[in-house]
Amino acid sequence: MKWFALLAMMAAPLAAQQDRLGWFRHDKFGMFVHFGPYSMLAGEWKGQRIPVGDNAEWIMQRFNIPVRDYREMAHGFNPTKFDASAIAKLARLAGMKYLVVTAKHHDGFAMYGSRVSQYNIVDWTPFHRDPVKELADACQREGIRFCVYYSHREDWDHPDGYGNHWDYDVSKKDFPRYLREKSLPQMRELLTDYGPLGLIWFDRGIDTREQALEFVKLVRELQPKCLINGRVGSYGQDLVGDYQNMNDNGMPSGGLEEYWETPQTLNQTWGYSRFDQEWKTPANVVQRLVEIVSKGGNYLLNIGPMGDGTVPPPTVAVLEQVGAWTQKNGESIYGTSACPLTDFPWGRCTVRGDRMYLHAFTRPAGGVLRLSGLKNDVRSAYRLAEPGQRLEIDRKDDVLSVTVGPRGWDEFDTVVVLEVSGAPQTDPPLVTQGSDIPFQLDYRLAVTTGRAIKRFNRDGGFHIAKWTGPEDACEWRLLVSQPGRYRVLISYTAPRESAGRRYAVRIGDQSLERAVVGTGEGYHYREFDLGVVELKKAGPLTVRVAPVSAGGNLMYFQHLVLRQLSGVAVE
Ligand code: H79
């Protein structure tokens, strides 16, 4: 054995251990459970209703329910039909691999036997049982990774927590005291008493980076393998946790180069509402799962048990049907990664090594799946459901056609396996030009090099960040069909410390060098006019943006626009 092979063998387990995200990237699909005293109110308080489309677990805040009244209501919380085994089994049957339960939501009520606060389900209610413990045990039995949600900043019960302005004088709040007395000690309990946790799901990011780091430190100290979601810190700050979270029910347009998860709910609310019966169909859930996985992320899908603990029957019905699909087609989901090819009229694609999984949501005319842009040789094609039956493949120019035929289509998603030579390769996207449409060069069409990375901007948008030196660039390949003079506009945000950093925009053989203008904190993108360039001839052209010299993060780049000037206009 060569010395480097031996070294590689020794280093491999270490590297694997360090990759806390390993299981998370593999597992793809998780169950979110929103359960608390609000579940009992089911979207209604003294005749006032939470409209469908709003969050029923927000009822205390929505109707400014006084702490005394909400506490009194919580005294009667007695979910005798709560069955942790049934929930964990449902998750497993649906194909979900991890489960995240609300140990404390914004209402401040602990759904476990907390010694820090009497305001918890064991001590405060006639139920006297600990649903978090029961779920932890049930998940262990079912082979589901157990995780907790903890709202670490918002607390409408505690006088010093965020959010309650109707009982407490906001000017008298001492937030550090809330962290000291309740939030951090409860986090310690959850990390100590409920076995190994897969991840902690924080919500409503905390104000300062220092406060977020206190939670990170505690988690790392007590459970070093436990993941921390992206909302431990606020969306205005750089990521402190282990992965990015999309906004609630968010679906990115794809192409992100950092791992992410999107929390979505099965109807419109997270906590149970008896008015909200707008359940997603099983086909929709399967297709969302596939879309999310095909874009390189995880799907955390929420259920909201009712006040007595029962899982709403429509939830069970949908998840069972989703499970019927995932049990058969799991190979095309778990352990796969994003596909470089996107935007097929018939569906999406996931990848594992030299296999591509084509997911057809609809059946194209003639039963033929077509795709273009794949550079690899294709060895064979078959339906995942019937591997023995080879499908006819035809390749003309750039277009690959796979004939599935009239039979064997799945109602939700038909998976066709393409065995190709090596990992799927594609050419970088070519940006073409319409007659009046400017070149719109955004993160999605860019090819990044060096440290430049396409990421969620933690405020519902996307940008390119983390570029510090001249080798960290983003590039676009354009096909110019209308030579002429073009105005160049750039859109970005830049915190104060980036102001003055120099960057170059290279357009063919012309180069514009400019200094970054500070735009303040947060992600309020501003557009800057960089002047006019001339695109002399029709044909391919490369555009590149990069820092001129080494330093900190250049900017949070959103897009570059090349807008043609009309021939007669005097600029
Ligand atoms: O736990 C779920 C939500 O309760 C929580 N995140 C998911 C996972 C969440 N925390 N904050 N938000 C969601 C933003 C919430 C905004 C709204 Fe509203 C709540 C919109 C409608 C209800 C704020 C309060 C605006 C109107 C009432």
XYZ file of C-alpha atoms and ligand atoms in Angstrom:
598
model
C 0.000 0.000 0.000
C 1.299 3.412 -0.917
C 1.912 5.750 2.013
C -0.655 8.267 0.789
C -3.341 5.585 0.516
C -2.641 4.650 4.135
C -2.795 8.292 5.133
C -6.058 8.712 3.280
C -7.493 5.679 5.096
C -6.497 7.077 8.459
C -7.854 10.514 7.665
C -11.155 9.310 6.213
C -13.017 8.449 9.459
C -11.778 11.665 11.022
C -13.002 13.692 8.091
C -16.312 11.836 8.182
C -16.719 12.555 11.865
C -16.001 16.198 11.283
C -18.673 16.332 8.677
C -21.586 16.793 11.035
C -23.808 17.390 8.056
C -23.285 13.889 6.639
C -26.515 12.306 7.880
C -28.468 15.459 7.158
C -27.367 15.624 3.525
C -28.261 11.963 3.161
C -31.658 11.955 4.867
C -33.411 14.727 2.857
C -36.876 14.419 4.384
C -37.920 15.240 7.961
C -41.119 15.595 9.959
C -41.801 18.843 11.795
C -44.332 18.628 14.652
C -45.999 21.771 16.021
C -47.791 20.865 19.222
C -48.677 22.981 22.251
C -51.602 24.549 24.128
C -52.420 26.525 20.967
C -53.304 23.173 19.349
C -56.247 22.999 21.754
C -57.541 26.427 20.711
C -57.459 25.150 17.102
C -57.445 28.653 15.628
C -60.217 30.219 17.739
C -60.302 32.372 20.886
C -63.616 33.642 22.293
C -65.254 33.575 18.877
C -62.356 35.275 17.092
C -60.776 33.173 14.386
C -57.320 33.021 12.853
C -57.951 33.424 9.110
C -56.877 30.520 6.934
C -53.421 31.389 5.630
C -52.191 32.720 8.967
C -50.379 30.809 11.680
C -52.715 29.362 14.323
C -49.826 28.841 16.783
C -49.582 32.643 16.879
C -53.033 32.944 18.476
C -51.825 34.355 21.798
C -50.020 37.194 20.029
C -52.691 37.658 17.395
C -55.483 38.334 19.908
C -53.189 39.727 22.606
C -54.394 37.045 25.013
C -53.279 38.068 28.512
C -50.665 35.795 30.088
C -53.128 35.006 32.924
C -55.825 33.813 30.524
C -53.458 31.819 28.318
C -51.912 30.187 31.395
C -55.388 29.346 32.685
C -56.277 27.814 29.313
C -53.030 25.806 29.338
C -54.041 24.369 32.749
C -56.708 22.425 30.884
C -54.375 21.017 28.207
C -54.841 17.260 28.359
C -53.922 15.567 25.062
C -54.799 12.052 26.229
C -54.794 10.682 22.682
C -51.207 11.768 22.072
C -49.411 8.688 20.751
C -45.694 9.215 20.173
C -45.287 5.736 18.675
C -47.980 6.386 16.097
C -46.351 9.688 15.100
C -42.859 8.192 14.808
C -44.287 5.266 12.808
C -46.120 7.652 10.502
C -42.872 9.541 9.926
C -41.040 6.316 9.099
C -43.808 5.110 6.782
C -43.825 8.466 4.983
C -40.090 8.111 4.347
C -39.079 10.831 6.800
C -35.744 10.199 8.502
C -35.694 12.848 11.217
C -38.310 14.466 13.428
C -38.287 17.945 14.960
C -40.796 18.681 17.743
C -41.612 22.059 19.298
C -40.137 21.767 22.812
C -41.153 25.404 23.353
C -42.831 27.671 20.832
C -43.188 31.453 21.086
C -45.984 31.120 23.692
C -43.314 30.123 26.213
C -44.964 26.845 27.256
C -42.522 23.943 27.611
C -43.757 20.674 26.137
C -41.429 18.697 28.400
C -40.796 18.349 32.145
C -38.671 21.444 32.664
C -37.166 22.158 36.058
C -36.350 25.699 34.985
C -39.994 26.733 34.699
C -43.151 25.250 36.196
C -44.924 26.417 33.069
C -44.541 23.067 31.370
C -46.791 20.209 30.340
C -45.749 17.847 33.150
C -46.229 20.292 36.038
C -48.866 22.656 34.667
C -51.451 20.273 33.227
C -53.488 17.229 34.258
C -51.670 15.330 31.478
C -48.475 15.001 33.595
C -46.722 13.185 30.736
C -43.659 14.356 28.784
C -44.363 14.288 25.013
C -40.786 15.270 24.134
C -39.437 12.275 26.065
C -42.083 9.968 24.604
C -41.216 11.118 21.082
C -37.476 10.769 21.740
C -38.026 7.134 22.792
C -40.462 6.376 19.973
C -38.071 7.821 17.389
C -35.264 5.692 18.746
C -37.454 2.590 18.321
C -38.425 3.544 14.760
C -34.911 4.515 13.658
C -35.820 8.186 13.248
C -33.286 10.833 14.260
C -34.795 12.870 17.075
C -34.476 16.674 17.071
C -36.028 19.598 18.929
C -37.345 23.014 17.983
C -36.742 25.681 20.600
C -37.836 29.306 20.234
C -34.856 30.916 21.954
C -35.696 34.596 21.546
C -39.458 34.907 21.365
C -41.361 34.232 24.603
C -44.753 35.790 25.204
C -44.982 34.404 28.731
C -41.707 35.547 30.255
C -41.605 39.250 31.205
C -38.184 39.641 29.584
C -38.720 37.540 26.436
C -39.443 39.046 23.029
C -42.854 39.665 21.588
C -45.319 40.326 24.403
C -46.069 44.050 24.414
C -49.649 43.690 25.701
C -48.841 42.465 29.223
C -45.383 43.842 29.716
C -43.791 47.249 29.400
C -41.329 46.739 26.558
C -39.026 49.477 27.876
C -38.537 47.518 31.122
C -37.519 44.262 29.432
C -34.149 42.833 30.327
C -33.477 40.414 27.478
C -30.125 39.118 28.796
C -31.996 38.124 31.961
C -34.440 36.065 29.851
C -31.482 34.298 28.221
C -29.861 33.692 31.617
C -32.991 32.602 33.497
C -34.944 30.628 30.935
C -33.740 30.231 27.384
C -30.172 28.984 27.937
C -31.071 26.816 31.001
C -33.940 25.154 29.106
C -31.629 24.534 26.163
C -29.225 22.866 28.613
C -32.040 20.606 29.889
C -33.003 19.552 26.381
C -29.379 18.799 25.506
C -28.910 16.792 28.701
C -32.076 14.791 29.318
C -33.352 13.613 25.924
C -30.518 11.506 24.521
C -28.516 12.355 21.423
C -30.224 15.051 19.368
C -29.820 15.204 15.587
C -30.256 18.948 15.505
C -31.666 21.944 17.332
C -34.075 24.044 15.327
C -33.939 27.623 16.597
C -36.393 30.206 15.276
C -36.661 33.966 14.858
C -32.895 34.553 14.949
C -31.493 36.306 17.936
C -30.332 39.928 17.737
C -26.587 39.855 18.200
C -23.937 37.479 16.951
C -22.575 37.177 20.512
C -25.959 35.958 21.813
C -26.250 33.450 18.969
C -22.756 32.186 19.751
C -23.756 31.525 23.376
C -26.290 28.969 22.115
C -23.779 27.520 19.662
C -21.220 27.153 22.472
C -23.712 25.359 24.703
C -24.716 22.913 21.970
C -21.095 22.200 21.004
C -20.132 21.683 24.642
C -22.953 19.255 25.501
C -23.538 17.507 22.161
C -20.732 18.171 19.679
C -22.387 16.149 16.912
C -25.729 17.945 17.144
C -26.447 20.228 14.190
C -27.600 23.819 14.631
C -30.030 25.301 12.123
C -29.532 28.616 10.395
C -31.995 30.590 12.488
C -29.897 30.604 15.634
C -28.629 33.997 14.440
C -30.640 36.679 12.695
C -31.090 36.882 8.945
C -29.222 40.196 8.858
C -26.039 38.467 10.080
C -23.762 35.985 8.409
C -24.589 32.333 9.100
C -23.681 31.100 12.596
C -25.336 27.628 12.490
C -24.439 24.576 10.391
C -26.737 25.087 7.439
C -29.068 27.645 5.891
C -32.813 27.659 6.358
C -35.080 29.069 3.719
C -37.834 31.343 4.953
C -41.012 29.541 6.083
C -42.504 27.643 3.123
C -39.701 29.029 0.959
C -38.581 27.385 -2.277
C -35.282 28.630 -3.741
C -34.862 28.859 -7.491
C -31.863 26.513 -7.280
C -28.128 26.597 -7.854
C -27.152 27.261 -4.220
C -23.685 26.122 -3.224
C -24.329 25.848 0.527
C -26.484 23.150 2.077
C -29.991 24.206 3.087
C -33.356 23.060 4.412
C -36.788 24.476 3.855
C -39.509 24.221 6.497
C -42.912 23.829 4.879
C -46.280 22.866 6.252
C -48.884 20.449 4.933
C -51.738 22.961 4.948
C -51.319 26.694 5.682
C -50.730 26.714 9.417
C -48.091 25.062 11.628
C -50.123 24.644 14.826
C -53.508 22.945 14.328
C -56.453 25.025 13.113
C -59.822 23.429 12.598
C -60.604 26.008 9.891
C -57.653 25.206 7.704
C -58.454 22.179 5.578
C -56.279 23.182 2.618
C -54.157 20.063 2.600
C -51.536 19.554 -0.062
C -52.089 16.501 -2.195
C -49.693 13.547 -1.959
C -48.588 14.264 -5.553
C -47.735 17.824 -4.561
C -45.756 16.675 -1.503
C -43.765 14.119 -3.516
C -43.040 16.682 -6.227
C -41.925 19.261 -3.674
C -39.628 16.692 -2.081
C -38.099 15.902 -5.458
C -37.760 19.564 -6.409
C -36.042 20.399 -3.106
C -33.649 17.444 -3.382
C -32.929 18.265 -7.038
C -31.886 21.753 -5.905
C -29.600 20.472 -3.138
C -31.692 20.809 0.023
C -33.796 19.093 2.697
C -37.568 19.135 3.139
C -38.851 19.542 6.693
C -42.581 18.960 6.402
C -44.859 19.977 9.245
C -47.831 18.271 10.845
C -49.976 19.862 13.582
C -51.617 17.374 15.952
C -54.998 18.380 17.399
C -55.588 19.446 20.995
C -56.313 15.894 22.143
C -53.085 14.678 20.536
C -54.666 13.025 17.505
C -52.974 13.558 14.151
C -55.637 14.985 11.781
C -56.890 12.133 9.559
C -56.186 14.026 6.292
C -52.555 14.396 7.432
C -52.285 10.642 7.962
C -53.942 9.911 4.621
C -51.591 12.200 2.677
C -48.435 10.981 4.413
C -49.355 7.337 3.897
C -49.655 7.928 0.178
C -46.395 9.863 0.119
C -44.868 6.867 1.907
C -46.131 4.458 -0.729
C -44.061 6.460 -3.241
C -40.918 6.976 -1.099
C -40.776 3.284 -0.115
C -40.537 2.333 -3.797
C -38.435 5.248 -5.020
C -36.137 6.011 -2.089
C -33.041 5.220 -4.138
C -33.720 8.360 -6.185
C -33.930 10.568 -3.069
C -31.762 9.548 -0.070
C -28.061 10.156 -0.470
C -28.517 11.862 -3.834
C -27.506 15.377 -4.723
C -28.530 18.293 -6.879
C -28.566 17.836 -10.614
C -26.668 20.212 -12.916
C -29.524 19.950 -15.420
C -32.737 21.753 -14.512
C -35.896 23.119 -16.020
C -37.324 20.189 -17.937
C -40.924 20.621 -19.010
C -41.737 17.207 -17.495
C -40.045 17.354 -14.070
C -36.710 17.346 -12.252
C -33.525 15.301 -11.860
C -31.441 13.977 -8.935
C -27.960 12.441 -9.057
C -25.988 9.688 -7.333
C -22.504 9.070 -8.722
C -22.903 8.036 -12.353
C -26.647 7.614 -12.119
C -29.157 10.255 -12.972
C -32.735 9.894 -11.768
C -35.178 11.569 -14.104
C -38.377 12.398 -12.236
C -41.326 12.805 -14.569
C -44.228 14.571 -12.862
C -46.221 14.622 -16.044
C -46.298 12.278 -18.979
C -45.021 14.005 -22.116
C -46.756 13.372 -25.420
C -45.741 10.021 -26.881
C -44.304 8.929 -23.539
C -40.833 10.290 -24.444
C -38.630 12.177 -21.962
C -36.304 14.629 -23.707
C -33.337 16.484 -22.295
C -30.427 18.439 -23.692
C -27.084 19.692 -22.430
C -25.738 16.395 -21.048
C -22.134 15.793 -22.133
C -21.742 12.216 -20.836
C -22.270 9.029 -22.764
C -25.444 7.265 -21.713
C -25.100 3.525 -21.110
C -28.650 2.508 -20.315
C -32.051 3.664 -19.145
C -34.798 1.906 -17.214
C -37.683 2.710 -14.921
C -36.672 2.421 -11.259
C -39.817 0.334 -10.745
C -38.767 -2.166 -13.431
C -34.967 -2.364 -13.738
C -35.060 -5.444 -16.001
C -36.888 -3.601 -18.757
C -34.401 -1.453 -20.749
C -35.842 1.657 -22.339
C -35.021 2.820 -25.828
C -32.534 5.696 -25.944
C -32.061 7.959 -28.914
C -29.485 10.718 -29.268
C -29.596 13.321 -32.003
C -27.252 16.284 -31.796
C -27.683 17.578 -28.271
C -31.071 16.028 -27.586
C -31.408 12.795 -25.654
C -34.759 11.002 -25.878
C -35.813 8.180 -23.594
C -38.935 6.308 -24.632
C -40.884 5.173 -21.595
C -43.897 4.165 -23.648
C -47.573 4.056 -22.829
C -47.425 1.995 -19.623
C -45.766 2.181 -16.211
C -46.376 5.833 -15.412
C -46.657 6.762 -11.736
C -49.431 9.122 -10.732
C -47.057 11.293 -8.639
C -43.652 10.899 -10.213
C -42.215 8.275 -12.570
C -38.518 7.692 -11.931
C -36.287 6.765 -14.856
C -32.661 5.819 -14.135
C -30.013 6.930 -16.613
C -26.683 5.184 -16.236
C -24.075 7.543 -17.612
C -20.284 7.558 -17.903
C -19.025 9.278 -14.750
C -20.632 12.145 -12.887
C -23.071 14.135 -15.044
C -21.305 16.935 -16.896
C -22.895 19.919 -18.552
C -21.631 23.033 -20.236
C -22.011 26.208 -18.214
C -25.210 28.014 -19.123
C -25.072 30.214 -22.185
C -26.840 33.540 -21.699
C -28.573 34.565 -24.882
C -30.232 37.828 -25.749
C -33.741 38.714 -26.837
C -34.417 41.753 -28.996
C -35.307 44.200 -26.197
C -34.248 42.210 -23.182
C -30.999 43.197 -21.479
C -28.469 40.595 -20.426
C -29.474 39.765 -16.874
C -26.484 38.103 -15.231
C -27.544 36.727 -11.857
C -26.262 34.114 -9.422
C -28.126 31.316 -11.125
C -26.396 31.687 -14.479
C -22.985 32.374 -12.954
C -20.108 29.937 -12.680
C -18.199 30.592 -9.462
C -14.499 29.927 -8.976
C -12.288 29.962 -5.884
C -14.139 30.875 -2.722
C -17.007 32.743 -4.366
C -20.204 30.970 -3.416
C -23.879 31.193 -4.360
C -25.964 31.368 -1.237
C -29.299 32.196 0.330
C -29.179 35.754 1.604
C -31.161 34.817 4.726
C -33.811 37.359 3.793
C -35.690 35.485 1.097
C -33.242 36.234 -1.738
C -29.971 34.928 -3.139
C -26.564 36.334 -3.816
C -22.854 35.602 -4.278
C -20.576 36.073 -1.286
C -17.378 34.941 0.447
C -15.084 36.178 -2.338
C -11.962 37.719 -0.948
C -9.225 37.666 -3.632
C -8.701 37.922 -7.419
C -9.025 34.148 -7.906
C -12.554 34.224 -6.401
C -14.711 35.149 -9.345
C -18.053 34.708 -10.968
C -18.259 34.346 -14.705
C -20.940 34.206 -17.359
C -20.818 33.016 -20.953
C -22.844 35.281 -23.201
C -23.874 34.930 -26.784
C -24.044 38.417 -28.254
C -26.382 38.755 -31.209
C -26.703 42.544 -31.207
C -23.324 44.315 -31.149
C -23.428 47.871 -29.901
C -23.044 50.071 -26.862
C -24.282 48.748 -23.532
C -24.775 50.365 -20.166
C -23.441 48.221 -17.318
C -25.310 48.143 -14.000
C -24.328 46.194 -10.904
C -26.551 45.401 -7.915
C -25.221 44.508 -4.484
C -25.167 45.264 -0.781
C -21.980 45.841 1.163
C -21.468 46.364 4.878
C -19.266 49.236 6.016
C -16.128 47.085 6.233
C -16.343 46.232 2.510
C -16.552 49.863 1.400
C -13.591 50.937 -0.710
C -12.615 47.379 -1.751
C -11.780 47.419 -5.456
C -13.315 45.071 -7.967
C -13.007 44.538 -11.700
C -15.746 43.770 -14.183
C -14.128 42.266 -17.266
C -16.294 42.229 -20.371
C -14.344 40.553 -23.176
C -11.128 42.592 -23.417
C -12.529 45.661 -21.635
C -12.170 46.081 -17.901
C -14.015 48.401 -15.535
C -12.419 48.843 -12.134
C -14.491 50.360 -9.335
C -14.568 50.755 -5.553
C -17.319 49.091 -3.494
C -19.809 51.552 -2.033
C -21.041 50.705 1.489
C -24.808 50.191 1.606
C -25.295 49.582 5.336
C -26.468 46.504 7.204
C -29.104 44.080 5.919
C -29.886 43.138 2.360
C -31.288 46.206 0.655
C -29.698 45.774 -2.744
C -28.674 48.917 -4.578
C -27.952 49.283 -8.260
C -24.889 51.217 -9.415
C -24.196 52.514 -12.905
C -20.724 51.423 -14.023
C -20.748 53.243 -17.364
C -20.896 52.169 -20.994
C -18.995 49.456 -22.857
C -19.005 48.481 -26.478
C -19.716 44.911 -27.543
C -18.010 45.071 -30.910
C -19.014 41.838 -32.563
C -21.624 39.140 -32.451
C -20.604 35.812 -30.884
C -19.508 34.377 -27.557
C -18.251 36.658 -24.817
C -17.095 36.057 -21.258
C -18.012 38.422 -18.428
C -16.146 38.131 -15.133
C -16.421 39.925 -11.794
C -13.696 39.532 -9.156
C -11.932 41.438 -6.375
C -8.796 43.246 -7.576
C -6.724 42.319 -4.521
C -6.953 40.119 -1.420
C -8.999 41.267 1.572
C -12.309 40.551 3.303
C -15.617 39.665 1.634
C -15.948 41.815 -1.490
C -19.721 42.373 -1.509
C -23.055 40.551 -1.534
C -23.527 40.493 -5.263
C -27.007 40.234 -6.743
C -26.731 40.804 -10.480
C -25.083 42.544 -13.379
C -27.182 44.002 -16.186
C -25.968 44.877 -19.689
C -28.583 47.092 -21.329
C -28.177 48.088 -24.964
C -28.324 51.798 -25.739
C -30.502 52.749 -28.657
C -28.436 53.844 -31.670
C -29.477 57.492 -31.701
C -29.460 58.255 -27.987
C -26.687 60.529 -26.803
C -25.255 59.219 -23.562
O -43.022 27.832 13.961
C -43.505 28.311 12.740
C -43.908 29.744 12.828
O -44.753 30.006 13.929
C -42.589 30.380 13.012
N -41.713 29.634 12.127
C -42.413 28.445 11.717
C -41.461 27.276 11.610
C -42.560 31.810 12.749
N -42.013 32.661 13.577
N -42.105 33.839 13.089
N -42.722 33.768 11.961
C -43.041 32.520 11.683
C -43.015 34.921 11.176
C -44.479 35.044 11.396
C -45.278 35.937 10.931
C -46.723 35.847 11.074
Fe -48.044 37.046 11.781
C -47.442 35.214 12.088
C -47.609 36.217 10.064
C -48.909 35.875 10.495
C -48.805 35.254 11.756
C -47.014 38.602 12.701
C -47.944 38.125 13.563
C -47.690 39.068 11.605
C -49.046 38.851 11.836
C -49.193 38.246 13.025
